[in-house]
Coordinates of C-alpha atoms and ligand atoms in Angstrom, one line a residue:
X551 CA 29.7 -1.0 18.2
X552 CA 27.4 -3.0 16.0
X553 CA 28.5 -3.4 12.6
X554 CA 26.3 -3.5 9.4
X555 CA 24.8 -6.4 8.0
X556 CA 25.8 -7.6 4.4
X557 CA 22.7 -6.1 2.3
X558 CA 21.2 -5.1 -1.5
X559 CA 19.3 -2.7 -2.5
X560 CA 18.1 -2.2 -6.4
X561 CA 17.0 1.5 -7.9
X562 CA 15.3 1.1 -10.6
X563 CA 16.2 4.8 -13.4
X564 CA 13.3 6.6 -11.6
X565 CA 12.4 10.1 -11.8
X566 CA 10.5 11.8 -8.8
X567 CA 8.9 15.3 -8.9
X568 CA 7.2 15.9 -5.4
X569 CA 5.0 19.4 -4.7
X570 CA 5.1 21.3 -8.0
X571 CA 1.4 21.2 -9.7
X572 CA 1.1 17.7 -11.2
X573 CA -0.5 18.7 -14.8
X574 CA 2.3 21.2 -15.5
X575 CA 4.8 18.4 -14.0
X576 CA 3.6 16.2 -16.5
X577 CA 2.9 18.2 -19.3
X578 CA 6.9 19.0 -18.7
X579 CA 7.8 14.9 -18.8
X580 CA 6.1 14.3 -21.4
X581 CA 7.9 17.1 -23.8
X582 CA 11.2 16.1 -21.9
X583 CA 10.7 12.3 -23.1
X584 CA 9.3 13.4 -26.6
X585 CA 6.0 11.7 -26.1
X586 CA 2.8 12.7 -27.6
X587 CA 0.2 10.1 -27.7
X588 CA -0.1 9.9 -23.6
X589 CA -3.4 7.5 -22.3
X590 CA -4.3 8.7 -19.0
X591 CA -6.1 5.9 -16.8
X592 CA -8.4 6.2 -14.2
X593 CA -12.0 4.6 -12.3
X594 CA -15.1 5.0 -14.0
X595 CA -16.3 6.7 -10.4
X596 CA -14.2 9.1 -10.9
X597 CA -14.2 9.3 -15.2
X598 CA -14.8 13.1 -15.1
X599 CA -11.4 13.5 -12.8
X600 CA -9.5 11.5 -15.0
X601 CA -10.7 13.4 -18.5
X602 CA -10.3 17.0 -16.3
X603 CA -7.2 16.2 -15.8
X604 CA -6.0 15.0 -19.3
X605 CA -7.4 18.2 -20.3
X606 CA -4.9 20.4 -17.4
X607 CA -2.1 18.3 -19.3
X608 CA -3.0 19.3 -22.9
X609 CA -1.9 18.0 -26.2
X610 CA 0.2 15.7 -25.7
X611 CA -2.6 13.4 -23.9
X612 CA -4.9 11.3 -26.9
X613 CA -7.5 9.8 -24.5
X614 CA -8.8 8.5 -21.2
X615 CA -9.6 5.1 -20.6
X616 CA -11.2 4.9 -16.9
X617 CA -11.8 1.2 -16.2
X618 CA -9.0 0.4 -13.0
X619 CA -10.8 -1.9 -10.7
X620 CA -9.7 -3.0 -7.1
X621 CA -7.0 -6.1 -6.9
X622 CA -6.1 -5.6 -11.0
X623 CA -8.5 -8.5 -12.1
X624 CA -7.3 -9.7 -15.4
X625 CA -10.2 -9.0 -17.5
X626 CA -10.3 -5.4 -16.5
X627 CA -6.8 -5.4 -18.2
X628 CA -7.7 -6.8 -21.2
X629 CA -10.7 -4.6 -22.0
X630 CA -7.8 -1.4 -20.9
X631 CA -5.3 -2.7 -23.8
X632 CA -7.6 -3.3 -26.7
X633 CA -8.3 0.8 -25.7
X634 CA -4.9 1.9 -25.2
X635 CA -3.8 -0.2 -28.4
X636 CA -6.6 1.8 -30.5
X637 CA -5.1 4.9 -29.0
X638 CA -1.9 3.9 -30.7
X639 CA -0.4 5.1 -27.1
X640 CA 3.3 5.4 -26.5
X641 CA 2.8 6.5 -22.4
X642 CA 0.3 6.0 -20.1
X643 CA -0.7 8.4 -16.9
X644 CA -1.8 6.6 -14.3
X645 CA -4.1 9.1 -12.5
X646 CA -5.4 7.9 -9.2
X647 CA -5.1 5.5 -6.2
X648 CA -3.2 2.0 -6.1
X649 CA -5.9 0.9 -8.1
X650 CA -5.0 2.9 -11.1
X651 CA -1.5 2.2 -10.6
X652 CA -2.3 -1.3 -10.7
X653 CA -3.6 -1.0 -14.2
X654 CA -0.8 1.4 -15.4
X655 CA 1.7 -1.5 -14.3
X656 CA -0.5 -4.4 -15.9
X657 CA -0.4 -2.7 -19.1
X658 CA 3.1 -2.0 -18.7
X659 CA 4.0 -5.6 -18.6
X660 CA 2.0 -6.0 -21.8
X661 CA 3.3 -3.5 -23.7
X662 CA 6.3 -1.9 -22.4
X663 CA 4.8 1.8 -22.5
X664 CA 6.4 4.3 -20.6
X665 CA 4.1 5.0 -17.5
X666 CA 3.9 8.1 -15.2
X667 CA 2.2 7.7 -11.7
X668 CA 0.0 10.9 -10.5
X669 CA -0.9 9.0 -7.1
X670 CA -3.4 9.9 -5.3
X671 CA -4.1 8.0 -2.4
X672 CA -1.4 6.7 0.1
X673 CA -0.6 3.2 -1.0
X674 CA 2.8 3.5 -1.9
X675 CA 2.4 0.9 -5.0
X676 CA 3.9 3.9 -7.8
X677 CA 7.4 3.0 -5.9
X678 CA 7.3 -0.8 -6.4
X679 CA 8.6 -3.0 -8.9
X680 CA 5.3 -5.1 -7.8
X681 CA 2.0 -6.4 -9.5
X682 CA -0.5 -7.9 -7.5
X683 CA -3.7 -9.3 -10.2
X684 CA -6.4 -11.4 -9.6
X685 CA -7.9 -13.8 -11.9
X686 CA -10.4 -16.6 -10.7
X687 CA -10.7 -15.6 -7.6
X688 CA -6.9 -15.7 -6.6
X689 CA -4.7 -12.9 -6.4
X690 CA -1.1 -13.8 -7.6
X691 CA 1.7 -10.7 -7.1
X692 CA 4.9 -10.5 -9.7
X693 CA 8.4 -8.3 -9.1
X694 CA 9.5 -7.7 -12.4
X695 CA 11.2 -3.9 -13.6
X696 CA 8.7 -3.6 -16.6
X697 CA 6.0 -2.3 -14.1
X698 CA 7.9 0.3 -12.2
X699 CA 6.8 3.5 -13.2
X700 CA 9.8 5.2 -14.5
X701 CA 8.4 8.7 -13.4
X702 CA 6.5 9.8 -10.5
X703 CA 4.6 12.8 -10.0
X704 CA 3.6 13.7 -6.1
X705 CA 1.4 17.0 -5.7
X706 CA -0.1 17.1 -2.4
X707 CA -3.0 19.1 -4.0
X708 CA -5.0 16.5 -5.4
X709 CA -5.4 14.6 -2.8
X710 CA -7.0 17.5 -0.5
X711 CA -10.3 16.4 -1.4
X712 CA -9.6 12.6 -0.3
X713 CA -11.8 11.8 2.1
X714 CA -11.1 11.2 5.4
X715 CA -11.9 7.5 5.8
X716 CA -10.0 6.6 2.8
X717 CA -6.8 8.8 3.5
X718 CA -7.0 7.1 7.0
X719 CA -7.0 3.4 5.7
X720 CA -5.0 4.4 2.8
X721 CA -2.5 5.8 5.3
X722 CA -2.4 2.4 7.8
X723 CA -2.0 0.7 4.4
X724 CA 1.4 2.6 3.4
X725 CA 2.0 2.4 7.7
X726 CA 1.8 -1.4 7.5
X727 CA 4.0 -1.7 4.3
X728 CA 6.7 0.2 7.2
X729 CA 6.0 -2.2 9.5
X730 CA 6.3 -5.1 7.9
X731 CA 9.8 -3.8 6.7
X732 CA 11.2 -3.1 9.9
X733 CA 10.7 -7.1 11.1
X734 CA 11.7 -8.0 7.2
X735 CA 13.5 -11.1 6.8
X736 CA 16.0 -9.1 4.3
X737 CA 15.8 -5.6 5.9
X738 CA 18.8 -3.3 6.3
X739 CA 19.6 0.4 8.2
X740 CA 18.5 2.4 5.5
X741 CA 15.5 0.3 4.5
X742 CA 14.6 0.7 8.4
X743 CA 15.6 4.4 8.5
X744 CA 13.3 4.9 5.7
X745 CA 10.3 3.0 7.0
X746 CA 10.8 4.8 11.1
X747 CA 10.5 7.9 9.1
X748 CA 7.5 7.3 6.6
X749 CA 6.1 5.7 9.4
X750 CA 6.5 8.5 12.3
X751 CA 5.2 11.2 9.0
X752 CA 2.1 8.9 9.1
X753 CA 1.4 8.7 12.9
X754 CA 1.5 12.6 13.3
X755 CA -0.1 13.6 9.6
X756 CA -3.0 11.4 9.4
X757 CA -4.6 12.6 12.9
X758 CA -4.1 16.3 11.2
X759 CA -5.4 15.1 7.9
X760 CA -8.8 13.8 9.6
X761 CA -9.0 17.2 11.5
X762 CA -8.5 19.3 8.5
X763 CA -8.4 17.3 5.6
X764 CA -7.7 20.3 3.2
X765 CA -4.3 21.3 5.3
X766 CA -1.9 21.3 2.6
X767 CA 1.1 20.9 5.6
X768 CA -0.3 17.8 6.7
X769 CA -0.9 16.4 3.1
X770 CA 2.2 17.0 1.9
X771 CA 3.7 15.4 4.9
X772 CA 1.6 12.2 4.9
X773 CA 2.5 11.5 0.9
X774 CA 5.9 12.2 1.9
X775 CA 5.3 9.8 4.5
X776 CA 3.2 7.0 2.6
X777 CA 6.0 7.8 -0.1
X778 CA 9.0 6.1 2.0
X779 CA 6.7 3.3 2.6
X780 CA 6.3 2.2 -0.5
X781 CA 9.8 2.5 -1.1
X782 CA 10.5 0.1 1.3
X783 CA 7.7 -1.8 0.2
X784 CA 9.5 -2.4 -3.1
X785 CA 13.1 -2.8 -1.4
X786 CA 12.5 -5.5 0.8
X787 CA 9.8 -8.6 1.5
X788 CA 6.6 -8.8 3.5
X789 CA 5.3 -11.3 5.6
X790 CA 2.4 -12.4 7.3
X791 CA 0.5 -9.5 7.0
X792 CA 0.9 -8.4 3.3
X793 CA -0.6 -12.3 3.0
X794 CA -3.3 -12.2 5.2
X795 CA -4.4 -9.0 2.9
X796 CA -3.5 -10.4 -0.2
X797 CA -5.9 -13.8 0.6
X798 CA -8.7 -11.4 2.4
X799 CA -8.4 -8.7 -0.8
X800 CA -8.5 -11.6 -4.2
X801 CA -10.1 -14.1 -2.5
X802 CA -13.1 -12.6 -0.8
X803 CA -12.9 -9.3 -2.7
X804 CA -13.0 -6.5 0.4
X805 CA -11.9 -3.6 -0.2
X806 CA -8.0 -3.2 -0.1
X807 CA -7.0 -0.2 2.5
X808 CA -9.7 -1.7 4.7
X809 CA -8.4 -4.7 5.4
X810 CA -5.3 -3.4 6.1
X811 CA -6.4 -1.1 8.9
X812 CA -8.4 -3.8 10.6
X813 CA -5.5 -6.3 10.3
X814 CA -2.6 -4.9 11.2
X815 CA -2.9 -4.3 15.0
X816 CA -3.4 -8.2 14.5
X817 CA -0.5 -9.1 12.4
X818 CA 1.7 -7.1 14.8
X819 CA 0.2 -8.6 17.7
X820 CA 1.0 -12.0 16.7
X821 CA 4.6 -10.6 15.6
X822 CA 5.2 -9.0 18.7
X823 CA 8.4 -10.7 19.4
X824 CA 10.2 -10.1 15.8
X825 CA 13.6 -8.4 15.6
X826 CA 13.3 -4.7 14.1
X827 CA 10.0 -3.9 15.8
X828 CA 12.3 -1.9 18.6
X829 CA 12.3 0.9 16.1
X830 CA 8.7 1.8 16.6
X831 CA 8.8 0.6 20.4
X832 CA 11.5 2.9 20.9
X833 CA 10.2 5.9 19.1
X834 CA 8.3 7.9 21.5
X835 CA 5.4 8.0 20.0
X836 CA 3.1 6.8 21.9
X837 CA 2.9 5.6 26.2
X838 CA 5.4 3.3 27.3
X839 CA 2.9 1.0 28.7
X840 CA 1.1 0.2 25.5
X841 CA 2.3 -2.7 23.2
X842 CA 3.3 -1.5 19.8
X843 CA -0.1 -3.5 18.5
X844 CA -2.2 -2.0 21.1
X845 CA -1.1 1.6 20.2
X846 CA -1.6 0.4 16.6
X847 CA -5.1 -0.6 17.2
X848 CA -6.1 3.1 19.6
X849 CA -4.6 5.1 16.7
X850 CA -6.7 3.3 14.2
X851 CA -9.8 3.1 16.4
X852 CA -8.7 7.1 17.2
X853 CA -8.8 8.0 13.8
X854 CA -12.4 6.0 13.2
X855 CA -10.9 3.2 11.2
X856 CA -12.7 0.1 10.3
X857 CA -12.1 -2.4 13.2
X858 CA -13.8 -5.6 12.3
X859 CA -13.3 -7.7 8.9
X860 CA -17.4 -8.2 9.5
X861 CA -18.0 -4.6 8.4
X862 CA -16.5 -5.0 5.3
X863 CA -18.9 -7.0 4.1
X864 CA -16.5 -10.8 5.1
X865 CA -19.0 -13.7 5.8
X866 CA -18.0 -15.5 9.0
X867 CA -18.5 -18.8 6.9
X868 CA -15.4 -17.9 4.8
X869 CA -13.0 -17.4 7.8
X870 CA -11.9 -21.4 7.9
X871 CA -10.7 -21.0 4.0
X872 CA -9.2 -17.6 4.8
X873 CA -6.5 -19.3 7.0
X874 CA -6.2 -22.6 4.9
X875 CA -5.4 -19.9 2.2
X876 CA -2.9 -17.9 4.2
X877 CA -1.1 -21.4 5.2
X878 CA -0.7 -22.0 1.3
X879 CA 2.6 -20.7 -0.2
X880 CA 3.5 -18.7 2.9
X881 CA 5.8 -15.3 2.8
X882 CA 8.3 -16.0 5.0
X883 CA 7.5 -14.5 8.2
X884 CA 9.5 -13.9 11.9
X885 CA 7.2 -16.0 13.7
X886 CA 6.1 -19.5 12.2
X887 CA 3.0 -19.3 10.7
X888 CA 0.0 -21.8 13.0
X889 CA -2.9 -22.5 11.5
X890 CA -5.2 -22.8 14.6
X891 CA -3.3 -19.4 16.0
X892 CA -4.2 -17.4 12.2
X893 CA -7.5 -19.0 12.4
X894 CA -8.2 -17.6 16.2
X895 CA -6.3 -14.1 14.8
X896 CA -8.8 -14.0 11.9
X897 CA -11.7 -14.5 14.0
X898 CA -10.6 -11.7 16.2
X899 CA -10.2 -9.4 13.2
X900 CA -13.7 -10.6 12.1
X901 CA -15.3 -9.8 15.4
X902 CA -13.4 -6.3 16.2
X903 CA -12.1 -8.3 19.2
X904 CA -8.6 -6.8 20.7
X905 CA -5.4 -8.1 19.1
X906 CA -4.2 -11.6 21.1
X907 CA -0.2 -11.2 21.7
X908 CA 1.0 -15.1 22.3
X909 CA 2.2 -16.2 25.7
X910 CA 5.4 -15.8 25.8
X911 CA 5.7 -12.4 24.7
X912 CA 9.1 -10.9 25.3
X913 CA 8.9 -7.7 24.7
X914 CA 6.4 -4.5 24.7
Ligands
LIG921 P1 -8.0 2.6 -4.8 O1 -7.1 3.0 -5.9 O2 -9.1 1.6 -5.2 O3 -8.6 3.9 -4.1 C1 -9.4 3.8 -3.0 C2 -10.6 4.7 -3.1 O4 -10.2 6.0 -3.1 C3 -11.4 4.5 -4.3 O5 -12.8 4.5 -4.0 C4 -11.1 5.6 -5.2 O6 -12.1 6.0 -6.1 C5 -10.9 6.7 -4.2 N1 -10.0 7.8 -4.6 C6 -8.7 7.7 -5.1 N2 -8.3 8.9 -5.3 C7 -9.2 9.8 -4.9 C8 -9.3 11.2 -4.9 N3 -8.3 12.0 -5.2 N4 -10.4 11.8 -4.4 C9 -11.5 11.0 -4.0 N5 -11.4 9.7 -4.0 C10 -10.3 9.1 -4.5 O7 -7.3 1.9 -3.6 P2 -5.8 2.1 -3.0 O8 -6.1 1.8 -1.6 O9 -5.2 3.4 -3.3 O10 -5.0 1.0 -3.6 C11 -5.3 -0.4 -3.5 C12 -4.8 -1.2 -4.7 O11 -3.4 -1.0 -4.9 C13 -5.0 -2.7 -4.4 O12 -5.3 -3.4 -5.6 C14 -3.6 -3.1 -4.0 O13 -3.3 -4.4 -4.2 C15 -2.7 -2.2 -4.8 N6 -1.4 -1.9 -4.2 C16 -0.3 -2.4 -4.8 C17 0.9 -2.1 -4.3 C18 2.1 -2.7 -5.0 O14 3.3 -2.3 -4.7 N7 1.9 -3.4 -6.1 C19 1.1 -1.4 -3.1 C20 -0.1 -0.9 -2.5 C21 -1.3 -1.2 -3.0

């Protein structure tokens, strides 16, 4: 019998309300907490979303202020707190995607406001004690419990009208953040329970999301799904993967989910080998004759996923300084990080080319 590993875990106080309609869930947070001045945040493309929801959520809210930007950049935060400080705010609603979030946490750290996450996309960053912001050009990420959302409202019905091509790269994004955990350096059986599971509600949601994108079944299992991920996300680190987005997102400024879907068949691929990946080899979800990067790449390619870095807008010119980049201060990762093998992996992921497994692959 094997034993169990020594491990930690941390839970930041964290309240979860998952299906019930998300302005009533709020509206009911709120008055539990005693909070009246609440800022909901949100993009200027979707301004009208953000004040339409406020409204739904009542008197309690004292304003909108819809400036999140992909990546956090620094300056977007700033112009977001000289708002939220003339609100005279004491909680902040951070209505939308990981963007959103981003901001919520940013001005968290600032100002120590109470925040509530209405997610609604699948990247898993409401569950994490994590802030990723970019200023010149760099994109620098910070654990620290000031940014975790202490509440978290899930309702499967706003995100019905996500379109298809973001919910599928969103949901890659929260499948790579499962990924990534199973092979993690610091990963233990319930952090790899959790990720098997969010990852498995991914692999059979999204393919009935894209089919029926208003199926409230499948929506409310893929948030469930993208849910776990980020748990795991914030419980234990990420490697070469979370890097090679991280330099590809602040650095060259593609868009986020994107990235992710075209890099991870490639980041497994070079992976192959790592301890922990036997949970999805060994899951039955897809042939046995496939590699678990090679049925990573057909589901994304399945579902009409991005494939090639090139179509998100990455000049070819730019690829040599992406992998000096992902050489600097490296997460620590299963396999030793090569330059000339990253470089030849980024190159692949520029082209659309298949994902290269090295040589001495050991397993499937
Ligand atoms: P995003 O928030 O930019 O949203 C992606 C797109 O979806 C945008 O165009 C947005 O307008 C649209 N969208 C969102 N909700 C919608 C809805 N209900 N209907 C229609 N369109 C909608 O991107 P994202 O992929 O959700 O998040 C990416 C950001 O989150 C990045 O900055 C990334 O670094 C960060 N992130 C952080 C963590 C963490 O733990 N810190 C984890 C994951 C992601």
């Amino acid at each position: 019998m094997t034993g169990i590993p020594a491990f930690a875990l941390r839970f930041a106080p964290l309240r979860l309300r998952f299906g019930e309609p998300a302005a009533l869930a709020v509206a009911a947070e709120l008055e539990a907490l005693d909070l009246s001045r609440a800022v909901v945040l949100g993009t200027p493309g979707h301004a009208d979303a953000a004040r339409a929801f406020a409204a739904e959520v009542g008197a309690r809210v004292v304003g909108t202020v819809a400036l999140a930007r992909m990546h956090t950049p620094v300056e977007v935060t700033e112009e977001a707190l000289t708002q939220v400080l003339a609100l005279d705010a004491d909680a902040l609603v951070s209505f939308g995607g990981g963007s959103v979030t981003g901001l919520g946490k940013a001005l968290a750290l600032r100002t120590d406001l109470l925040q509530i996450a209405v997610p609604t996309t699948y990247a898993g960053s409401e569950v994490t004690a994590i802030l990723g912001q970019t200023e010149a050009g760099l994109k620098t990420t910070i654990t620290d419990p000031r940014v975790q959302p202490e509440v978290i409202v899930y309702d499967p019905r706003l995100i019905t009208g996500l379109p298809v091509q973001i919910s599928v790269t969103s949901g890659l994004n929260a499948m790579a953040h499962a990924v990534e955990a199973l092979y993690a350096r610091d990963r233990n059986p319930l952090t790899s329970t959790l990720a098997l599971e969010g990852f498995r509600a991914l692999w059979t949601g999204l393919p009935q999301v894209a089919a029926k994108p208003a199926d409230l079944a499948a929506r409310s299992a893929t948030q469930y799904g993208a849910f776990l991920c980020g748990l795991v996300l914030g419980q234990v680190g990420m490697s070469l993967h979370h890097k090679l987005c991280h330099v590809l997102g602040g650095s060259f400024d593609l868009p986020h989910a994107e990235i992710h879907a075209v890099i991870l068949p490639h980041a497994v691929a070079y992976n192959i080998n790592a301890e922990g990946l036997e949970w999805i080899r060994d899951s039955q979800l897809y042939p046995d004759n496939l590699s678990v990067s090679e049925a990573l790449q057909r589901f994304a390619r399945d579902l009409k996923a991005p494939m090639a870095l090139r179509d998100l807008g990455m000049k070819e010119a730019d690829l040599d300084r992406a992998a000096d980049l992902a050489m600097q201060t490296p997460y620590w990762n299963p396999r030793p990080l090569e330059r000339s093998v990253l470089r030849d992996l980024l190159g692949r992921a520029w082209a659309g080319l298949p994902p290269k497994e090295p040589p001495e692959k050991r397993h499937g």
